Amino acid sequence: MLHGLVSDYVGYDLTELPPGVHYGLPSTTLTLIITFGIPLLMSDRVNSDLQPYDVLIAGLHTTPAIVGHTGAMQGIQLDLTPFAARQLFAAPAAEVSEQSVHLDQLIGPLAAELHERVSMCTTWAGRFTAIDQALIAAFDHSYRPQPEIFEAWRLIGRRSIELEVGSLASHLGWSTRYLSRRFREEFGIGPKSALRIARFNTARQLVSGGRPLAEVAASCGYADQSHLNRDFVQFTGHSPHRWLGEDVIVGS
């Protein structure tokens, strides 16, 4: 039932880390985090104070989130497609765009119940099962995404390098203005930003793999290496070379 809504599912229990601050990078997924034992400290802006979260949902964002810890981190992270927001939490992804919010703002006391059930489990299997049961129970069988918006998001995920907003709108039979309006209503960001984030994610993976920056820029459709650097600075807060030397958490 959750197939197509959850793209990744990761549990972590990290201790004896050097206290520090890390960066959660923009991606084309929403991030659901359920902690156990230790709340997650997060801020959506570099200069904002870190706030504790037991269960959070982070929307699509165009700047890095700030994740802090005092030496330990415990929780489970799910990467969700943007359409999961309506099907699981009865709200469009736009409602949480550019921010991280306590899940109880969307689903009320069920968020605290989910946190309690996960915290009471002593095994990973038990924690994953508790989350699956909660999400399946919340699943809205009646929701169907608008076909054009679903197709637009599918193409952005598959062809981010070749696509432009104009060609995407033409493919859907919409004007660029209408596409941008419907995109923002559903996801909280425009199609141009979504295309940039999808392209950046491809570039980031290549940079992480050791590919030369000029080669990455060319293969990902950047006009030149300076445009690749620009996106890295916006989405990570660092140049590609500095980002490679930083300890970052990707995809939050």
PDB file of C-alpha atoms in Angstrom:
ATOM      1  CA  MET A   1       0.000   0.000   0.000  1.00  0.00           C
ATOM      2  CA  LEU A   2       2.885   2.375   0.754  1.00  0.00           C
ATOM      3  CA  HIS A   3       4.663   1.450  -2.479  1.00  0.00           C
ATOM      4  CA  GLY A   4       5.289   4.602  -4.484  1.00  0.00           C
ATOM      5  CA  LEU A   5       4.903   6.844  -1.432  1.00  0.00           C
ATOM      6  CA  VAL A   6       8.050   5.922   0.513  1.00  0.00           C
ATOM      7  CA  SER A   7      11.285   6.068  -1.472  1.00  0.00           C
ATOM      8  CA  ASP A   8      13.677   5.340   1.385  1.00  0.00           C
ATOM      9  CA  TYR A   9      13.480   4.058   4.965  1.00  0.00           C
ATOM     10  CA  VAL A  10      16.555   4.395   7.230  1.00  0.00           C
ATOM     11  CA  GLY A  11      17.048   3.744  10.933  1.00  0.00           C
ATOM     12  CA  TYR A  12      19.976   5.253  12.809  1.00  0.00           C
ATOM     13  CA  ASP A  13      21.345   4.953  16.329  1.00  0.00           C
ATOM     14  CA  LEU A  14      24.554   6.966  16.501  1.00  0.00           C
ATOM     15  CA  THR A  15      26.454   7.544  19.730  1.00  0.00           C
ATOM     16  CA  GLU A  16      29.796   8.986  20.799  1.00  0.00           C
ATOM     17  CA  LEU A  17      29.799  11.453  17.924  1.00  0.00           C
ATOM     18  CA  PRO A  18      31.696  14.728  18.160  1.00  0.00           C
ATOM     19  CA  PRO A  19      29.005  17.342  18.928  1.00  0.00           C
ATOM     20  CA  GLY A  20      28.324  19.431  15.862  1.00  0.00           C
ATOM     21  CA  VAL A  21      26.050  20.932  13.255  1.00  0.00           C
ATOM     22  CA  HIS A  22      25.263  19.285   9.937  1.00  0.00           C
ATOM     23  CA  TYR A  23      23.266  20.196   6.859  1.00  0.00           C
ATOM     24  CA  GLY A  24      20.111  18.529   5.582  1.00  0.00           C
ATOM     25  CA  LEU A  25      20.104  19.158   1.852  1.00  0.00           C
ATOM     26  CA  PRO A  26      17.210  20.029  -0.450  1.00  0.00           C
ATOM     27  CA  SER A  27      15.781  17.041  -2.301  1.00  0.00           C
ATOM     28  CA  THR A  28      12.700  16.039  -4.265  1.00  0.00           C
ATOM     29  CA  THR A  29      11.209  14.182  -1.288  1.00  0.00           C
ATOM     30  CA  LEU A  30       9.529  15.118   1.960  1.00  0.00           C
ATOM     31  CA  THR A  31      11.288  13.924   5.097  1.00  0.00           C
ATOM     32  CA  LEU A  32       9.480  12.234   7.986  1.00  0.00           C
ATOM     33  CA  ILE A  33      11.602  11.604  11.085  1.00  0.00           C
ATOM     34  CA  ILE A  34      10.441   9.716  14.179  1.00  0.00           C
ATOM     35  CA  THR A  35      12.960   9.853  17.000  1.00  0.00           C
ATOM     36  CA  PHE A  36      13.317   7.598  20.006  1.00  0.00           C
ATOM     37  CA  GLY A  37      15.254   8.441  23.149  1.00  0.00           C
ATOM     38  CA  ILE A  38      16.784  11.699  21.970  1.00  0.00           C
ATOM     39  CA  PRO A  39      14.864  14.502  20.187  1.00  0.00           C
ATOM     40  CA  LEU A  40      16.236  15.809  16.909  1.00  0.00           C
ATOM     41  CA  LEU A  41      17.542  19.374  16.956  1.00  0.00           C
ATOM     42  CA  MET A  42      16.786  21.245  13.742  1.00  0.00           C
ATOM     43  CA  SER A  43      16.448  24.693  12.250  1.00  0.00           C
ATOM     44  CA  ASP A  44      15.387  25.753   8.786  1.00  0.00           C
ATOM     45  CA  ARG A  45      17.686  28.764   8.725  1.00  0.00           C
ATOM     46  CA  VAL A  46      21.394  29.075   9.527  1.00  0.00           C
ATOM     47  CA  ASN A  47      20.877  31.870  12.038  1.00  0.00           C
ATOM     48  CA  SER A  48      17.786  30.459  13.754  1.00  0.00           C
ATOM     49  CA  ASP A  49      17.882  28.617  17.058  1.00  0.00           C
ATOM     50  CA  LEU A  50      17.769  24.837  16.931  1.00  0.00           C
ATOM     51  CA  GLN A  51      14.429  23.406  18.046  1.00  0.00           C
ATOM     52  CA  PRO A  52      13.794  19.885  19.460  1.00  0.00           C
ATOM     53  CA  TYR A  53      11.513  17.536  17.526  1.00  0.00           C
ATOM     54  CA  ASP A  54      10.154  14.137  18.492  1.00  0.00           C
ATOM     55  CA  VAL A  55       8.336  13.604  15.184  1.00  0.00           C
ATOM     56  CA  LEU A  56       8.783  16.031  12.310  1.00  0.00           C
ATOM     57  CA  ILE A  57       7.811  16.405   8.693  1.00  0.00           C
ATOM     58  CA  ALA A  58      10.030  18.544   6.472  1.00  0.00           C
ATOM     59  CA  GLY A  59       8.669  19.856   3.197  1.00  0.00           C
ATOM     60  CA  LEU A  60      10.405  20.593  -0.068  1.00  0.00           C
ATOM     61  CA  HIS A  61      12.960  23.326   0.513  1.00  0.00           C
ATOM     62  CA  THR A  62      15.466  25.333  -1.504  1.00  0.00           C
ATOM     63  CA  THR A  63      17.978  26.051   1.262  1.00  0.00           C
ATOM     64  CA  PRO A  64      19.735  23.610   3.627  1.00  0.00           C
ATOM     65  CA  ALA A  65      18.187  22.707   6.958  1.00  0.00           C
ATOM     66  CA  ILE A  66      20.433  22.820   9.998  1.00  0.00           C
ATOM     67  CA  VAL A  67      20.719  19.656  12.098  1.00  0.00           C
ATOM     68  CA  GLY A  68      22.525  19.753  15.442  1.00  0.00           C
ATOM     69  CA  HIS A  69      23.389  17.145  18.041  1.00  0.00           C
ATOM     70  CA  THR A  70      25.310  16.834  21.287  1.00  0.00           C
ATOM     71  CA  GLY A  71      26.942  13.499  20.492  1.00  0.00           C
ATOM     72  CA  ALA A  72      24.084  11.099  19.753  1.00  0.00           C
ATOM     73  CA  MET A  73      21.204  10.755  17.271  1.00  0.00           C
ATOM     74  CA  GLN A  74      18.455   8.126  17.347  1.00  0.00           C
ATOM     75  CA  GLY A  75      15.541   7.789  14.996  1.00  0.00           C
ATOM     76  CA  ILE A  76      14.033   6.576  11.748  1.00  0.00           C
ATOM     77  CA  GLN A  77      13.916   8.685   8.587  1.00  0.00           C
ATOM     78  CA  LEU A  78      11.464   8.142   5.753  1.00  0.00           C
ATOM     79  CA  ASP A  79      11.765   9.917   2.418  1.00  0.00           C
ATOM     80  CA  LEU A  80       8.263  10.441   1.032  1.00  0.00           C
ATOM     81  CA  THR A  81       7.043  11.510  -2.371  1.00  0.00           C
ATOM     82  CA  PRO A  82       5.260  14.889  -2.245  1.00  0.00           C
ATOM     83  CA  PHE A  83       1.906  13.207  -2.963  1.00  0.00           C
ATOM     84  CA  ALA A  84       2.243  11.274   0.297  1.00  0.00           C
ATOM     85  CA  ALA A  85       1.356  14.446   2.193  1.00  0.00           C
ATOM     86  CA  ARG A  86      -2.246  14.304   0.971  1.00  0.00           C
ATOM     87  CA  GLN A  87      -2.568  10.538   1.163  1.00  0.00           C
ATOM     88  CA  LEU A  88      -1.128  10.186   4.669  1.00  0.00           C
ATOM     89  CA  PHE A  89      -1.631  13.565   6.355  1.00  0.00           C
ATOM     90  CA  ALA A  90      -4.613  15.062   4.493  1.00  0.00           C
ATOM     91  CA  ALA A  91      -2.656  18.162   3.491  1.00  0.00           C
ATOM     92  CA  PRO A  92      -0.790  19.249   0.351  1.00  0.00           C
ATOM     93  CA  ALA A  93       2.996  19.254   0.444  1.00  0.00           C
ATOM     94  CA  ALA A  94       2.750  23.027   0.031  1.00  0.00           C
ATOM     95  CA  GLU A  95       1.571  23.284   3.640  1.00  0.00           C
ATOM     96  CA  VAL A  96       5.037  22.347   4.922  1.00  0.00           C
ATOM     97  CA  SER A  97       7.225  23.738   2.138  1.00  0.00           C
ATOM     98  CA  GLU A  98      10.449  25.525   3.128  1.00  0.00           C
ATOM     99  CA  GLN A  99      10.055  24.403   6.744  1.00  0.00           C
ATOM    100  CA  SER A 100      10.120  21.572   9.249  1.00  0.00           C
ATOM    101  CA  VAL A 101       7.071  21.204  11.493  1.00  0.00           C
ATOM    102  CA  HIS A 102       5.987  18.984  14.361  1.00  0.00           C
ATOM    103  CA  LEU A 103       3.824  16.278  12.820  1.00  0.00           C
ATOM    104  CA  ASP A 104       1.096  16.889  15.384  1.00  0.00           C
ATOM    105  CA  GLN A 105       0.341  20.152  13.542  1.00  0.00           C
ATOM    106  CA  LEU A 106      -0.987  17.984  10.715  1.00  0.00           C
ATOM    107  CA  ILE A 107      -2.389  14.871  12.385  1.00  0.00           C
ATOM    108  CA  GLY A 108      -2.876  15.905  16.025  1.00  0.00           C
ATOM    109  CA  PRO A 109      -2.507  13.349  18.874  1.00  0.00           C
ATOM    110  CA  LEU A 110      -1.694  10.539  16.433  1.00  0.00           C
ATOM    111  CA  ALA A 111       1.832  11.964  16.125  1.00  0.00           C
ATOM    112  CA  ALA A 112       2.447  11.537  19.875  1.00  0.00           C
ATOM    113  CA  GLU A 113       0.984   8.039  19.699  1.00  0.00           C
ATOM    114  CA  LEU A 114       3.341   7.172  16.839  1.00  0.00           C
ATOM    115  CA  HIS A 115       6.335   8.490  18.777  1.00  0.00           C
ATOM    116  CA  GLU A 116       5.316   6.528  21.866  1.00  0.00           C
ATOM    117  CA  ARG A 117       4.881   3.278  19.946  1.00  0.00           C
ATOM    118  CA  VAL A 118       8.280   3.615  18.263  1.00  0.00           C
ATOM    119  CA  SER A 119       9.972   4.576  21.538  1.00  0.00           C
ATOM    120  CA  MET A 120       8.562   1.516  23.323  1.00  0.00           C
ATOM    121  CA  CYS A 121      10.007  -0.894  20.758  1.00  0.00           C
ATOM    122  CA  THR A 122      13.399  -2.432  21.453  1.00  0.00           C
ATOM    123  CA  THR A 123      14.105  -3.801  17.963  1.00  0.00           C
ATOM    124  CA  TRP A 124      14.362  -2.240  14.522  1.00  0.00           C
ATOM    125  CA  ALA A 125      11.789  -4.664  13.181  1.00  0.00           C
ATOM    126  CA  GLY A 126       9.339  -3.569  15.842  1.00  0.00           C
ATOM    127  CA  ARG A 127       9.930   0.120  15.126  1.00  0.00           C
ATOM    128  CA  PHE A 128       9.499  -0.303  11.383  1.00  0.00           C
ATOM    129  CA  THR A 129       6.320  -2.332  11.917  1.00  0.00           C
ATOM    130  CA  ALA A 130       4.870   0.322  14.232  1.00  0.00           C
ATOM    131  CA  ILE A 131       5.475   3.014  11.612  1.00  0.00           C
ATOM    132  CA  ASP A 132       4.050   0.894   8.790  1.00  0.00           C
ATOM    133  CA  GLN A 133       0.901   0.185  10.778  1.00  0.00           C
ATOM    134  CA  ALA A 134       0.385   3.863  11.593  1.00  0.00           C
ATOM    135  CA  LEU A 135       0.871   5.006   8.000  1.00  0.00           C
ATOM    136  CA  ILE A 136      -1.339   2.288   6.558  1.00  0.00           C
ATOM    137  CA  ALA A 137      -4.078   3.217   9.033  1.00  0.00           C
ATOM    138  CA  ALA A 138      -3.820   6.867   7.969  1.00  0.00           C
ATOM    139  CA  PHE A 139      -3.783   6.099   4.227  1.00  0.00           C
ATOM    140  CA  ASP A 140      -6.509   7.897   2.251  1.00  0.00           C
ATOM    141  CA  HIS A 141      -7.756   5.474  -0.400  1.00  0.00           C
ATOM    142  CA  SER A 142      -9.970   8.089  -2.040  1.00  0.00           C
ATOM    143  CA  TYR A 143      -7.259  10.582  -3.004  1.00  0.00           C
ATOM    144  CA  ARG A 144      -6.105  10.669  -6.621  1.00  0.00           C
ATOM    145  CA  PRO A 145      -3.543  13.265  -7.714  1.00  0.00           C
ATOM    146  CA  GLN A 146      -4.396  15.467 -10.673  1.00  0.00           C
ATOM    147  CA  PRO A 147      -3.025  13.555 -13.701  1.00  0.00           C
ATOM    148  CA  GLU A 148      -1.154  16.558 -15.136  1.00  0.00           C
ATOM    149  CA  ILE A 149       0.555  17.354 -11.838  1.00  0.00           C
ATOM    150  CA  PHE A 150       1.464  13.707 -11.331  1.00  0.00           C
ATOM    151  CA  GLU A 151       2.922  13.564 -14.855  1.00  0.00           C
ATOM    152  CA  ALA A 152       4.858  16.789 -14.316  1.00  0.00           C
ATOM    153  CA  TRP A 153       6.465  15.438 -11.165  1.00  0.00           C
ATOM    154  CA  ARG A 154       7.229  12.102 -12.825  1.00  0.00           C
ATOM    155  CA  LEU A 155       9.022  13.816 -15.689  1.00  0.00           C
ATOM    156  CA  ILE A 156      10.997  16.057 -13.372  1.00  0.00           C
ATOM    157  CA  GLY A 157      12.235  12.990 -11.543  1.00  0.00           C
ATOM    158  CA  ARG A 158      13.172  11.147 -14.736  1.00  0.00           C
ATOM    159  CA  ARG A 159      14.351  13.869 -17.114  1.00  0.00           C
ATOM    160  CA  SER A 160      15.534  16.767 -14.971  1.00  0.00           C
ATOM    161  CA  ILE A 161      18.571  17.457 -17.148  1.00  0.00           C
ATOM    162  CA  GLU A 162      16.714  17.835 -20.462  1.00  0.00           C
ATOM    163  CA  LEU A 163      13.495  19.456 -19.272  1.00  0.00           C
ATOM    164  CA  GLU A 164      12.690  23.139 -19.147  1.00  0.00           C
ATOM    165  CA  VAL A 165       9.571  24.721 -17.679  1.00  0.00           C
ATOM    166  CA  GLY A 166       8.287  25.756 -21.103  1.00  0.00           C
ATOM    167  CA  SER A 167       8.615  22.294 -22.636  1.00  0.00           C
ATOM    168  CA  LEU A 168       7.056  20.728 -19.566  1.00  0.00           C
ATOM    169  CA  ALA A 169       4.054  23.059 -19.755  1.00  0.00           C
ATOM    170  CA  SER A 170       3.648  22.349 -23.483  1.00  0.00           C
ATOM    171  CA  HIS A 171       3.745  18.615 -22.855  1.00  0.00           C
ATOM    172  CA  LEU A 172       0.890  18.982 -20.357  1.00  0.00           C
ATOM    173  CA  GLY A 173      -1.112  21.319 -22.584  1.00  0.00           C
ATOM    174  CA  TRP A 174      -0.863  24.122 -20.004  1.00  0.00           C
ATOM    175  CA  SER A 175       0.590  27.604 -20.054  1.00  0.00           C
ATOM    176  CA  THR A 176       3.768  28.149 -18.056  1.00  0.00           C
ATOM    177  CA  ARG A 177       1.860  30.520 -15.761  1.00  0.00           C
ATOM    178  CA  TYR A 178      -0.824  27.938 -14.985  1.00  0.00           C
ATOM    179  CA  LEU A 179       1.765  25.199 -14.458  1.00  0.00           C
ATOM    180  CA  SER A 180       3.670  27.410 -12.003  1.00  0.00           C
ATOM    181  CA  ARG A 181       0.498  28.279 -10.096  1.00  0.00           C
ATOM    182  CA  ARG A 182      -0.672  24.684  -9.805  1.00  0.00           C
ATOM    183  CA  PHE A 183       2.817  23.544  -8.846  1.00  0.00           C
ATOM    184  CA  ARG A 184       3.052  26.048  -6.008  1.00  0.00           C
ATOM    185  CA  GLU A 185      -0.431  25.178  -4.789  1.00  0.00           C
ATOM    186  CA  GLU A 186       0.486  21.505  -4.580  1.00  0.00           C
ATOM    187  CA  PHE A 187       4.180  21.500  -3.644  1.00  0.00           C
ATOM    188  CA  GLY A 188       4.984  24.962  -2.304  1.00  0.00           C
ATOM    189  CA  ILE A 189       7.806  25.525  -4.789  1.00  0.00           C
ATOM    190  CA  GLY A 190       7.730  26.329  -8.499  1.00  0.00           C
ATOM    191  CA  PRO A 191       8.631  23.927 -11.325  1.00  0.00           C
ATOM    192  CA  LYS A 192      11.874  25.804 -12.027  1.00  0.00           C
ATOM    193  CA  SER A 193      13.031  25.246  -8.445  1.00  0.00           C
ATOM    194  CA  ALA A 194      11.999  21.587  -8.607  1.00  0.00           C
ATOM    195  CA  LEU A 195      14.005  21.111 -11.798  1.00  0.00           C
ATOM    196  CA  ARG A 196      17.033  22.782 -10.225  1.00  0.00           C
ATOM    197  CA  ILE A 197      16.823  20.590  -7.130  1.00  0.00           C
ATOM    198  CA  ALA A 198      16.474  17.415  -9.214  1.00  0.00           C
ATOM    199  CA  ARG A 199      19.474  18.410 -11.327  1.00  0.00           C
ATOM    200  CA  PHE A 200      21.482  19.317  -8.219  1.00  0.00           C
ATOM    201  CA  ASN A 201      20.786  15.907  -6.691  1.00  0.00           C
ATOM    202  CA  THR A 202      22.177  14.226  -9.803  1.00  0.00           C
ATOM    203  CA  ALA A 203      25.219  16.500  -9.725  1.00  0.00           C
ATOM    204  CA  ARG A 204      25.784  15.940  -6.006  1.00  0.00           C
ATOM    205  CA  GLN A 205      25.912  12.179  -6.486  1.00  0.00           C
ATOM    206  CA  LEU A 206      28.482  12.566  -9.262  1.00  0.00           C
ATOM    207  CA  VAL A 207      30.586  14.987  -7.217  1.00  0.00           C
ATOM    208  CA  SER A 208      30.467  12.561  -4.278  1.00  0.00           C
ATOM    209  CA  GLY A 209      31.714   9.855  -6.631  1.00  0.00           C
ATOM    210  CA  GLY A 210      34.824  11.874  -7.438  1.00  0.00           C
ATOM    211  CA  ARG A 211      33.902  13.092 -10.933  1.00  0.00           C
ATOM    212  CA  PRO A 212      35.702  16.328 -12.018  1.00  0.00           C
ATOM    213  CA  LEU A 213      33.506  19.387 -11.546  1.00  0.00           C
ATOM    214  CA  ALA A 214      33.747  20.518 -15.175  1.00  0.00           C
ATOM    215  CA  GLU A 215      32.624  17.059 -16.286  1.00  0.00           C
ATOM    216  CA  VAL A 216      29.747  17.051 -13.801  1.00  0.00           C
ATOM    217  CA  ALA A 217      28.594  20.482 -14.966  1.00  0.00           C
ATOM    218  CA  ALA A 218      28.572  19.397 -18.606  1.00  0.00           C
ATOM    219  CA  SER A 219      26.857  16.040 -18.030  1.00  0.00           C
ATOM    220  CA  CYS A 220      24.135  17.580 -15.849  1.00  0.00           C
ATOM    221  CA  GLY A 221      23.259  20.353 -18.279  1.00  0.00           C
ATOM    222  CA  TYR A 222      24.795  23.328 -16.458  1.00  0.00           C
ATOM    223  CA  ALA A 223      25.919  26.176 -18.694  1.00  0.00           C
ATOM    224  CA  ASP A 224      29.346  26.036 -17.073  1.00  0.00           C
ATOM    225  CA  GLN A 225      31.083  25.149 -13.802  1.00  0.00           C
ATOM    226  CA  SER A 226      30.201  28.503 -12.213  1.00  0.00           C
ATOM    227  CA  HIS A 227      26.497  27.662 -12.506  1.00  0.00           C
ATOM    228  CA  LEU A 228      27.155  24.322 -10.808  1.00  0.00           C
ATOM    229  CA  ASN A 229      28.988  26.178  -8.022  1.00  0.00           C
ATOM    230  CA  ARG A 230      26.042  28.573  -7.676  1.00  0.00           C
ATOM    231  CA  ASP A 231      23.591  25.745  -7.077  1.00  0.00           C
ATOM    232  CA  PHE A 232      25.907  24.100  -4.556  1.00  0.00           C
ATOM    233  CA  VAL A 233      26.210  27.330  -2.587  1.00  0.00           C
ATOM    234  CA  GLN A 234      22.426  27.797  -2.525  1.00  0.00           C
ATOM    235  CA  PHE A 235      21.528  24.205  -1.710  1.00  0.00           C
ATOM    236  CA  THR A 236      24.386  23.254   0.649  1.00  0.00           C
ATOM    237  CA  GLY A 237      25.773  26.569   1.885  1.00  0.00           C
ATOM    238  CA  HIS A 238      29.198  25.575   0.501  1.00  0.00           C
ATOM    239  CA  SER A 239      31.165  25.302  -2.708  1.00  0.00           C
ATOM    240  CA  PRO A 240      31.465  21.738  -4.085  1.00  0.00           C
ATOM    241  CA  HIS A 241      35.046  21.368  -2.833  1.00  0.00           C
ATOM    242  CA  ARG A 242      34.199  22.569   0.667  1.00  0.00           C
ATOM    243  CA  TRP A 243      31.033  20.478   0.764  1.00  0.00           C
ATOM    244  CA  LEU A 244      33.065  17.355   0.030  1.00  0.00           C
ATOM    245  CA  GLY A 245      35.168  18.065   3.113  1.00  0.00           C
ATOM    246  CA  GLU A 246      32.193  18.660   5.378  1.00  0.00           C
ATOM    247  CA  ASP A 247      30.343  16.017   7.443  1.00  0.00           C
ATOM    248  CA  VAL A 248      26.816  16.426   6.064  1.00  0.00           C
ATOM    249  CA  ILE A 249      23.529  14.604   6.421  1.00  0.00           C
ATOM    250  CA  VAL A 250      21.956  14.347   2.985  1.00  0.00           C
ATOM    251  CA  GLY A 251      18.287  14.606   2.140  1.00  0.00           C
ATOM    252  CA  SER A 252      16.739  15.934   5.365  1.00  0.00           C
TER     253      SER A 252
END
